Amino acid sequence: LHLSLMPCGTHLESNRDECTVSLVYAVHLMKQGSVSFDYQYVDNNVFFEFFIQNDQCQEMDQTADQKWIKLTSNGEWGTHTVNLKSGTNILYWRTTGILLGGKPVKPVLLKNIQIEGVAYTSECFPCRPGTFSKTPGSSSCDLCPRNTYSNKGASSCTPCPEAQYSEEGWAECKERPPCSEKDYFQIHTACDSNGKTQVLYRWVEPKVCVEDNVTGAVTLPPSGEKEDCPPCNPGFYTHNSSTCLPCPPGTFSDGITDCQACPAGTEPSLGYEYKWWNILPRNMKTSCFNVGNSKCDDMNGWEVAGDHIRSGIGGSDNDYLILTLRVPGFKLPTSVAGVTASEFGRITFVFETICSADCELYFMMDVNRKSTNVVESWEGTKSRRAYTHIMTKNASVSYTWAFQRTNKPSDVRRFVNDIVKIYSITVTNALDGSASSCHACALVSQESGSSCVPCPAGHFIDKDTNQCQECPPNTFLSGHHIYGEEACQQCGPGSKSNKEHSVCFSDCSFSHTDQNRTLTYDLSALSSVGSIMNGPSFTSKGTKYYHQFNISLCGPEGRKVAVCTDNVTDLSSKDLQSESAALNNYVETFVCQSTIIPADGRGFRTALSSQSISLADTFLGATVESTLDGVSVRPDLFPETSRKLPDINFFYRSPRITASCEHGRSAVITLRCNPEKGERGELTVSSKCPAGTCDGCMFYFLWESSSACPICTEADYHSIEGACKGGMQDTLYVWNEPKLCTKGVSLPEKSSAPCEAVPLWLKVGIGGGAFMAVLLISLTCYFWKKNKRLEYKYSRLVMSANKECELPAADSCALAEGEGEENEDDVVYSNTPSLLGKLKAIASKV
């Protein structure tokens, strides 16, 4: 027997860090047999496997559900049984913790290992102290009861002296301590016949402290004054001043007034609404459990306290104080009974925790009594807040709240003042619920007495006629609130609704107008699920892990086809849905994340996937803008593009609230045109936030692809004309550079057209030039000739004036008779002599 788990009296406990620990037991079977063991396994940050090897160190054939152990709920023990072959069997129990957030893991607990098929033993072993065996040769030893003890090999237990006590299985007795405030608790009595209640104080049972004649001991405080009982919870009415009963079918009440029939055209809103806590409701129960002892087995884990219910005192600080609410199923309102629902009901509770130690509150869910899974947990002090969980399948379910003051081993009560309070619990559409109000329903007609009928998918109830009307195009119905057209909510930009108006999605097409040009995109090549695995990252202990993201961007009529799973078999499995639902945490959504532990990381024989979560349940829309519905892009995370085309941003949200994300998670997928990346392109996360997120709530991805480029149009190419050769001219068409489009129109084929050596325009130009040249020459000659004639006439006129005129004072002289008769219109009158005239005048004087 090789043991690396820590023995803790009644059980074995694994470590709380990342170290891999193993329990190895070799046994030789004379015939085929089996091994069974009890275990607690509550933390999915621990991988717990059980496998068998033969004497050749070869692993025996085992199915996945035999090898990988199922999770259990807090405080509950599970049993695992595997058949063994005859011969040597080496049994391995192995646990490996993964500390991704620095939070210590919860250990795996192991006890009651039983092996059948071994040979009879040759000797008996004495019972250990604190146990006994009445009959020699018994197969097991029994624990000594409270207030008794035993030594090794005892056949009976010895009672403790009166001043001492012991717990079950103790090997010795201890002195009874003086009573303190930690040894009693308060309760609220049920309403009496007069409608009164009061606060009483009771000792924690079994009582081990001493209150009389002991220094420093306290006594029970006196009982409180009688007060009026709180009213009944909504949906109930007061019966005989002391009892609250549910309203009959078809009626409703606010808990104060009598039950009333729902008005015509309405039906009861069934459910639970617990906000007054005088007694525990009939469908709730409370208990206390501790792994290492049974001190609190008979205690109430929670106590009612008027306007809230609170955690009880327990027996030890590491007790699990458990409160359970059982819902047999859900019943949708009549008006939506025929719709394929994504929400059958929801539970909302308001709570607060007050802690001085490392307390933790778990909210868990068990569907159809198969397995209990932790839905959410909160550590330390938390202010008053509400939490909502939506049921997506119609099934019976148990909701459990488990509170633990500390997860460290403890046999005492030091933190009794660390408590959790739940103020209200509301469950909608509960099958056996009562009604606190009525809501409108669809009617066959407006006639009196018409009964409620279900509306077809995608229809709302018209307020005027109370009849079903289909929602407008590209709107969706949110939840089960279908009264009035305002129940049909508009889909976001770049999205459309499916036929049932139940979800908005992208049909893989997108258009955007930029600078008076409409860009159209075809994203169908990105419709299949895209994946990215970033990393590797390392925990504080050096364990290597990756984050894998699966993304369903568009298409499939709004179906969420991105799948992540906590698979414990093989990541290469093509049919993940065929795996047992009890083994896998199966997530189907738009964007999901899994944590991958590679096979070489911790010696696993296969890669492991865990912590699968949904990042995007709702598609908000697609736009080139940087903000949509409160979700924004961070431009600093990715390098800016040098291309002029805008990025397309797909916005998603997951409304599920978590302890770290009070407003849920969101995701943005940025599509960027990159012709070099091919149709499917490449998904990346920011180097500044290599986990895909910087705060755990907002996730950012960049998807570069040629499919993110717009569809090609005639504006994306231009023509080039060649030279005229042999009377023919070629015209070529080429893409604009850089080419930022895809698909769409194709480049036209090269074309040829007849042409002349001298183009017509050139001919016309030459002809026009020649004509203008001739015209200018003709005009020049004409004006030169005319100027010469005028010069001649003028010279004759001057000469005749100098010879014949006798009156020097005259301004002009008449021509000789007959000289001007030829061309009377050629006579020129001038007061200023020409240069030639002046020269002649000077010559005559000389």
mmCIF file of N, CA and C in Angstrom, residues 725-770:
data_model
loop_
_atom_site.group_PDB
_atom_site.id
_atom_site.type_symbol
_atom_site.label_atom_id
_atom_site.label_comp_id
_atom_site.label_asym_id
_atom_site.label_seq_id
_atom_site.Cartn_x
_atom_site.Cartn_y
_atom_site.Cartn_z
ATOM 1 N N LYS A 725 -2.751 49.097 -82.890
ATOM 2 C CA LYS A 725 -1.791 48.339 -83.687
ATOM 3 C C LYS A 725 -2.551 47.567 -84.751
ATOM 4 N N GLY A 726 -2.148 47.790 -85.977
ATOM 5 C CA GLY A 726 -2.774 47.078 -87.080
ATOM 6 C C GLY A 726 -4.259 47.342 -87.185
ATOM 7 N N GLY A 727 -4.653 48.531 -86.827
ATOM 8 C CA GLY A 727 -6.066 48.878 -86.920
ATOM 9 C C GLY A 727 -6.911 48.322 -85.790
ATOM 10 N N MET A 728 -6.298 47.683 -84.750
ATOM 11 C CA MET A 728 -7.043 47.137 -83.607
ATOM 12 C C MET A 728 -6.438 47.674 -82.309
ATOM 13 N N GLN A 729 -7.331 47.869 -81.312
ATOM 14 C CA GLN A 729 -6.896 48.394 -80.006
ATOM 15 C C GLN A 729 -7.461 47.509 -78.893
ATOM 16 N N ASP A 730 -6.614 47.053 -77.905
ATOM 17 C CA ASP A 730 -7.027 46.210 -76.774
ATOM 18 C C ASP A 730 -7.331 47.056 -75.553
ATOM 19 N N THR A 731 -8.344 46.589 -74.797
ATOM 20 C CA THR A 731 -8.694 47.227 -73.521
ATOM 21 C C THR A 731 -8.604 46.189 -72.409
ATOM 22 N N LEU A 732 -7.796 46.425 -71.369
ATOM 23 C CA LEU A 732 -7.604 45.524 -70.236
ATOM 24 C C LEU A 732 -8.295 46.112 -68.997
ATOM 25 N N TYR A 733 -8.721 45.182 -68.068
ATOM 26 C CA TYR A 733 -9.358 45.598 -66.820
ATOM 27 C C TYR A 733 -8.546 45.036 -65.650
ATOM 28 N N VAL A 734 -8.214 45.862 -64.693
ATOM 29 C CA VAL A 734 -7.404 45.446 -63.537
ATOM 30 C C VAL A 734 -8.062 45.942 -62.256
ATOM 31 N N TRP A 735 -7.803 45.203 -61.164
ATOM 32 C CA TRP A 735 -8.353 45.584 -59.851
ATOM 33 C C TRP A 735 -7.627 46.812 -59.311
ATOM 34 N N ASN A 736 -8.367 47.616 -58.598
ATOM 35 C CA ASN A 736 -7.739 48.721 -57.873
ATOM 36 C C ASN A 736 -6.801 48.157 -56.818
ATOM 37 N N GLU A 737 -5.676 48.751 -56.633
ATOM 38 C CA GLU A 737 -4.697 48.287 -55.657
ATOM 39 C C GLU A 737 -4.692 49.198 -54.431
ATOM 40 N N PRO A 738 -4.634 48.609 -53.209
ATOM 41 C CA PRO A 738 -4.722 47.165 -52.957
ATOM 42 C C PRO A 738 -6.155 46.673 -53.124
ATOM 43 N N LYS A 739 -6.282 45.410 -53.541
ATOM 44 C CA LYS A 739 -7.616 44.844 -53.735
ATOM 45 C C LYS A 739 -8.217 44.536 -52.371
ATOM 46 N N LEU A 740 -9.317 45.194 -52.034
ATOM 47 C CA LEU A 740 -9.971 45.022 -50.730
ATOM 48 C C LEU A 740 -11.411 44.584 -50.920
ATOM 49 N N CYS A 741 -11.593 43.542 -51.728
ATOM 50 C CA CYS A 741 -12.935 43.006 -51.929
ATOM 51 C C CYS A 741 -12.814 41.537 -52.252
ATOM 52 N N THR A 742 -13.943 40.840 -52.214
ATOM 53 C CA THR A 742 -13.940 39.406 -52.465
ATOM 54 C C THR A 742 -15.238 39.022 -53.165
ATOM 55 N N LYS A 743 -15.204 37.905 -53.888
ATOM 56 C CA LYS A 743 -16.393 37.382 -54.582
ATOM 57 C C LYS A 743 -16.999 38.477 -55.465
ATOM 58 N N GLY A 744 -18.324 38.540 -55.558
ATOM 59 C CA GLY A 744 -18.985 39.578 -56.323
ATOM 60 C C GLY A 744 -18.692 39.496 -57.814
ATOM 61 N N VAL A 745 -18.570 40.645 -58.443
ATOM 62 C CA VAL A 745 -18.341 40.690 -59.889
ATOM 63 C C VAL A 745 -16.920 40.219 -60.208
ATOM 64 N N SER A 746 -16.782 39.702 -61.415
ATOM 65 C CA SER A 746 -15.465 39.296 -61.896
ATOM 66 C C SER A 746 -14.921 40.365 -62.834
ATOM 67 N N LEU A 747 -13.614 40.329 -63.041
ATOM 68 C CA LEU A 747 -13.009 41.261 -63.995
ATOM 69 C C LEU A 747 -13.507 40.957 -65.406
ATOM 70 N N PRO A 748 -13.939 41.962 -66.182
ATOM 71 C CA PRO A 748 -14.339 41.713 -67.579
ATOM 72 C C PRO A 748 -13.164 41.180 -68.395
ATOM 73 N N GLU A 749 -13.493 40.396 -69.411
ATOM 74 C CA GLU A 749 -12.451 39.870 -70.291
ATOM 75 C C GLU A 749 -11.814 41.011 -71.105
ATOM 76 N N LYS A 750 -10.595 40.776 -71.566
ATOM 77 C CA LYS A 750 -9.919 41.760 -72.424
ATOM 78 C C LYS A 750 -10.730 41.930 -73.706
ATOM 79 N N SER A 751 -10.927 43.168 -74.109
ATOM 80 C CA SER A 751 -11.721 43.453 -75.303
ATOM 81 C C SER A 751 -10.845 44.124 -76.365
ATOM 82 N N SER A 752 -11.239 43.949 -77.675
ATOM 83 C CA SER A 752 -10.522 44.561 -78.802
ATOM 84 C C SER A 752 -11.524 45.291 -79.671
ATOM 85 N N ALA A 753 -11.091 46.433 -80.225
ATOM 86 C CA ALA A 753 -11.959 47.239 -81.085
ATOM 87 C C ALA A 753 -11.127 47.803 -82.228
ATOM 88 N N PRO A 754 -11.750 47.955 -83.447
ATOM 89 C CA PRO A 754 -10.991 48.529 -84.584
ATOM 90 C C PRO A 754 -10.613 49.975 -84.317
ATOM 91 N N CYS A 755 -9.496 50.384 -84.905
ATOM 92 C CA CYS A 755 -9.032 51.754 -84.705
ATOM 93 C C CYS A 755 -8.282 52.202 -85.947
ATOM 94 N N GLU A 756 -8.003 53.479 -86.156
ATOM 95 C CA GLU A 756 -7.228 54.032 -87.260
ATOM 96 C C GLU A 756 -5.877 54.493 -86.746
ATOM 97 N N ALA A 757 -4.886 54.604 -87.777
ATOM 98 C CA ALA A 757 -3.528 54.988 -87.365
ATOM 99 C C ALA A 757 -3.504 56.388 -86.790
ATOM 100 N N VAL A 758 -4.245 57.315 -87.567
ATOM 101 C CA VAL A 758 -4.357 58.670 -87.036
ATOM 102 C C VAL A 758 -5.752 58.798 -86.460
ATOM 103 N N PRO A 759 -5.848 59.088 -85.305
ATOM 104 C CA PRO A 759 -7.180 59.166 -84.702
ATOM 105 C C PRO A 759 -7.977 60.302 -85.294
ATOM 106 N N LEU A 760 -9.270 60.184 -85.282
ATOM 107 C CA LEU A 760 -10.165 61.193 -85.827
ATOM 108 C C LEU A 760 -9.953 62.548 -85.177
ATOM 109 N N TRP A 761 -9.762 62.535 -83.884
ATOM 110 C CA TRP A 761 -9.582 63.806 -83.187
ATOM 111 C C TRP A 761 -8.331 64.526 -83.664
ATOM 112 N N LEU A 762 -7.302 63.674 -83.996
ATOM 113 C CA LEU A 762 -6.077 64.285 -84.500
ATOM 114 C C LEU A 762 -6.292 64.864 -85.895
ATOM 115 N N LYS A 763 -7.060 64.105 -86.691
ATOM 116 C CA LYS A 763 -7.378 64.602 -88.025
ATOM 117 C C LYS A 763 -8.128 65.922 -87.943
ATOM 118 N N VAL A 764 -9.114 65.958 -87.153
ATOM 119 C CA VAL A 764 -9.897 67.179 -87.008
ATOM 120 C C VAL A 764 -9.004 68.323 -86.533
ATOM 121 N N GLY A 765 -8.100 68.010 -85.609
ATOM 122 C CA GLY A 765 -7.200 69.050 -85.097
ATOM 123 C C GLY A 765 -6.285 69.607 -86.175
ATOM 124 N N ILE A 766 -5.738 68.685 -86.998
ATOM 125 C CA ILE A 766 -4.837 69.141 -88.064
ATOM 126 C C ILE A 766 -5.598 69.983 -89.091
ATOM 127 N N GLY A 767 -6.794 69.516 -89.498
ATOM 128 C CA GLY A 767 -7.601 70.258 -90.467
ATOM 129 C C GLY A 767 -7.969 71.639 -89.962
ATOM 130 N N GLY A 768 -8.371 71.675 -88.729
ATOM 131 C CA GLY A 768 -8.735 72.970 -88.147
ATOM 132 C C GLY A 768 -7.543 73.904 -88.075
ATOM 133 N N GLY A 769 -6.368 73.373 -87.752
ATOM 134 C CA GLY A 769 -5.168 74.207 -87.673
ATOM 135 C C GLY A 769 -4.778 74.771 -89.030
ATOM 136 N N ALA A 770 -4.870 73.912 -90.069
ATOM 137 C CA ALA A 770 -4.525 74.375 -91.418
ATOM 138 C C ALA A 770 -5.478 75.484 -91.885
#
